[in-house]
Tab-separated table of C-alpha atoms in Angstrom:
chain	number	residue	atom	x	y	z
L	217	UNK	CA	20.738	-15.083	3.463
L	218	UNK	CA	19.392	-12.282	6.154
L	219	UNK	CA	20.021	-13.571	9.548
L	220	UNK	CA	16.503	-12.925	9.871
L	221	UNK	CA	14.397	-14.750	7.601
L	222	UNK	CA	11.005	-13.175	8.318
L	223	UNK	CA	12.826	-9.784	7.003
L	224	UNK	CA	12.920	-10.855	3.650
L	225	UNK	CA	9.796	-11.672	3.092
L	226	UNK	CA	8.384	-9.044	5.200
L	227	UNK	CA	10.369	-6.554	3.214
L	228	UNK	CA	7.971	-7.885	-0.189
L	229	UNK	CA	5.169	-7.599	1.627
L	230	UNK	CA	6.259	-4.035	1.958
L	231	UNK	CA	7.319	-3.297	-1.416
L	232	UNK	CA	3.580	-5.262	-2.879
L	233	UNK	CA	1.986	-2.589	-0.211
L	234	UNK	CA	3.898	0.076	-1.770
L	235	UNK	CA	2.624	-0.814	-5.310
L	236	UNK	CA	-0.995	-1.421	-4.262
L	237	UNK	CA	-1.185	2.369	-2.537
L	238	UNK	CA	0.875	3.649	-5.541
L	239	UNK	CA	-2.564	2.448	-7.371
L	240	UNK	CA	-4.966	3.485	-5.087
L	241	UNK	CA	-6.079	0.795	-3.027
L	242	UNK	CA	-5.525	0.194	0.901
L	243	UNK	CA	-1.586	-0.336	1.289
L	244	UNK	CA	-1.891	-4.364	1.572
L	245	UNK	CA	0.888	-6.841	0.576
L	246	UNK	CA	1.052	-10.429	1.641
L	247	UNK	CA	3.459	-13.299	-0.015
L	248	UNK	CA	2.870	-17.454	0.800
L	249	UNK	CA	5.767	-19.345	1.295
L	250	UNK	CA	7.057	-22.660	1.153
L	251	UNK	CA	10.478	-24.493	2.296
L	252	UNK	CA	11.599	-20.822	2.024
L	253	UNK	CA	10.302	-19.920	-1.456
L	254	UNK	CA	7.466	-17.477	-2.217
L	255	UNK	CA	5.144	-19.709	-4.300
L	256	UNK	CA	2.784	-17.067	-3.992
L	257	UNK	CA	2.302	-13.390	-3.642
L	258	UNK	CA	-0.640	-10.342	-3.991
L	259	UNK	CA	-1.351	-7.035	-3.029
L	260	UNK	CA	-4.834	-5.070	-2.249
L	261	UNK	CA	-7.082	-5.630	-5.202
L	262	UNK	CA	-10.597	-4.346	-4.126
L	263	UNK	CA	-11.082	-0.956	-5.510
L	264	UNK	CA	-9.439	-2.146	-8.816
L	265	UNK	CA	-11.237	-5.481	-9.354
L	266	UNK	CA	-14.600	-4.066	-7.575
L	267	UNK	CA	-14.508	-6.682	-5.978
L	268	UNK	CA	-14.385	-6.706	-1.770
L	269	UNK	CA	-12.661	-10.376	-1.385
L	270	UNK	CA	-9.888	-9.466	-3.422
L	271	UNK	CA	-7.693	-8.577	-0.146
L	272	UNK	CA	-3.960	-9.242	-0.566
L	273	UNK	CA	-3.668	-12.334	1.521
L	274	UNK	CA	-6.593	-14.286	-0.318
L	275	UNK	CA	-4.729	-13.077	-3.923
L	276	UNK	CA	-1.411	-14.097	-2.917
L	277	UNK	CA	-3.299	-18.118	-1.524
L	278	UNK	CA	-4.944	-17.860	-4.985
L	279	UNK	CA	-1.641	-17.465	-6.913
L	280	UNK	CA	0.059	-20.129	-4.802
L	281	UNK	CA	-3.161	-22.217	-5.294
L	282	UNK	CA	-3.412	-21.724	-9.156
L	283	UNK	CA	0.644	-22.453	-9.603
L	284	UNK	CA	1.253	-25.391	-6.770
L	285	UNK	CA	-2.252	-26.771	-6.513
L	286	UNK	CA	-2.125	-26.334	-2.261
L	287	UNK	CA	-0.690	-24.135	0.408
L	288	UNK	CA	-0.799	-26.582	2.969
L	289	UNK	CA	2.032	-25.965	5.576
L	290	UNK	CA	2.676	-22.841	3.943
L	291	UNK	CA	3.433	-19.657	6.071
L	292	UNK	CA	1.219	-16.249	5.089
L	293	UNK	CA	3.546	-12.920	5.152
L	294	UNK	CA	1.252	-9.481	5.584
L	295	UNK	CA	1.881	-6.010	6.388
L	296	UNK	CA	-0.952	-6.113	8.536
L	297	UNK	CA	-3.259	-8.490	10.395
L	298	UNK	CA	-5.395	-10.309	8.103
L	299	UNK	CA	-8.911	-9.284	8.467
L	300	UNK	CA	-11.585	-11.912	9.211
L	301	UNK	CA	-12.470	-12.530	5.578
L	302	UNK	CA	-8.701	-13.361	4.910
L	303	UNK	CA	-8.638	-15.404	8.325
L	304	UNK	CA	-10.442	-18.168	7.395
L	305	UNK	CA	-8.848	-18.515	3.902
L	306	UNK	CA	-6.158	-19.222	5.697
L	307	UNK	CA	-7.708	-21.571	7.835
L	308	UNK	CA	-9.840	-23.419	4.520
L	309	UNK	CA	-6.011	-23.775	3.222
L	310	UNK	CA	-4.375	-25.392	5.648
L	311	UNK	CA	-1.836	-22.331	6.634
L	312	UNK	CA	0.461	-23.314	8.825
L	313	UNK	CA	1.780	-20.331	9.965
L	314	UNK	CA	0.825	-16.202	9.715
L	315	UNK	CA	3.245	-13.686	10.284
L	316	UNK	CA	2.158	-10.027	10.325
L	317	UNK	CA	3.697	-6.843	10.861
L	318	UNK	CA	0.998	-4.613	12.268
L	319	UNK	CA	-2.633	-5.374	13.782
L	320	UNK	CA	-5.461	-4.298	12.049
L	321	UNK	CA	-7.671	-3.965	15.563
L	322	UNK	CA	-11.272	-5.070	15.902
L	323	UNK	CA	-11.959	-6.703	12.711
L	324	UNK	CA	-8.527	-8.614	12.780
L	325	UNK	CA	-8.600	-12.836	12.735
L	326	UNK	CA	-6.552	-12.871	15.914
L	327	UNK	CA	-9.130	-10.756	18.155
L	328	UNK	CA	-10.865	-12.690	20.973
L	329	UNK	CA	-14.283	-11.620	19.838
L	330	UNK	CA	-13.721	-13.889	15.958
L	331	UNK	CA	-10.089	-15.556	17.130
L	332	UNK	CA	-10.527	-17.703	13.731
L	333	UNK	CA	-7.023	-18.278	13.221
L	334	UNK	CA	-6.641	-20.342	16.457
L	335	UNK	CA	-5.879	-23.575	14.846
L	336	UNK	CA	-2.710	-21.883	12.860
L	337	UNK	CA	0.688	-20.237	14.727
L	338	UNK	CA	0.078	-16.352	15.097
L	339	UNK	CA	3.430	-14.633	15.132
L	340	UNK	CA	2.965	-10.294	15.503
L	341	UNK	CA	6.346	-9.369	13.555
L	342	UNK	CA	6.690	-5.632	14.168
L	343	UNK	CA	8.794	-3.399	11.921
L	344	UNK	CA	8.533	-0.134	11.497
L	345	UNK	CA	7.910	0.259	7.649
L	346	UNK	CA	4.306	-1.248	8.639
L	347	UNK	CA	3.323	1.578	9.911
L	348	UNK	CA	4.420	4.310	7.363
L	349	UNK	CA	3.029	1.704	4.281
L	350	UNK	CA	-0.524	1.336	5.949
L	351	UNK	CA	-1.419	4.128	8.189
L	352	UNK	CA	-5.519	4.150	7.572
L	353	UNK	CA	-6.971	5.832	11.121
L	354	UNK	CA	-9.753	2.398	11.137
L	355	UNK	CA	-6.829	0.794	12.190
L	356	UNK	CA	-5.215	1.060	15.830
L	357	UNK	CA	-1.280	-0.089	17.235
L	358	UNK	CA	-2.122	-2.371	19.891
């Protein structure tokens, strides 16, 4: 296994982004995983599904959800900082950890103006194919 775990999963994230921009939507990807499996994994639906909740983090819960029944101590991989939205998904499922690989600025679940992912662990993973996958100027590099 990668000496660095959060790399492998990251790296899907990156490849679900990849597919989800190859299709038109924002360049999203997001995987759930438990005891170091992904039981759960989704990519920007929005523009495809018309449908504005369909953000890759809360169809990658939904897929864990509809094949394990819970994510509950799960850890959420994104691309990018889930929005608010996504946030509390998260918290409603009982995340226990969110790792990210680039902020998504003001309307982000970390921000001190919403900060609705306080009661999980916030880890900012930063890797360079983040940026290339998602570069929409709403967002900012903090």
């Amino acid at each position: 296994m990668d000496a660095n775990p959060h790399k492998i999963y990251m790296d899907r994230c990156f490849e679900l982004a990849a597919i989800a921009a190859s299709q038109g939507e924002s360049a999203v990807g997001s995987v759930v995983v438990l005891n170091g499996e992904i039981i759960g994994e989704g990519y920007e639906k929005s523009r495809q599904l018309q449908d504005v909740t369909r953000h890759a983090e809360v169809v990658a819960i939904l897929d864990a959800v509809q094949k394990r029944g819970t994510c509950k101590e799960a850890v959420l991989y994104s691309n990018i900082e889930p929005c608010i939205l996504c946030s509390y998904v998260i918290r409603h499922h009982k995340i226990a950890s969110v790792v990210f690989g680039k902020y998504c600025g003001e309307l982000g679940g970390t921000v001190e103006k919403f900060n609705i992912l306080t009661t999980n662990v916030i880890k900012s993973w930063k890797a360079a194919p983040a940026v290339h996958v998602y570069d929409d100027t709403s967002t900012k590099n903090n």
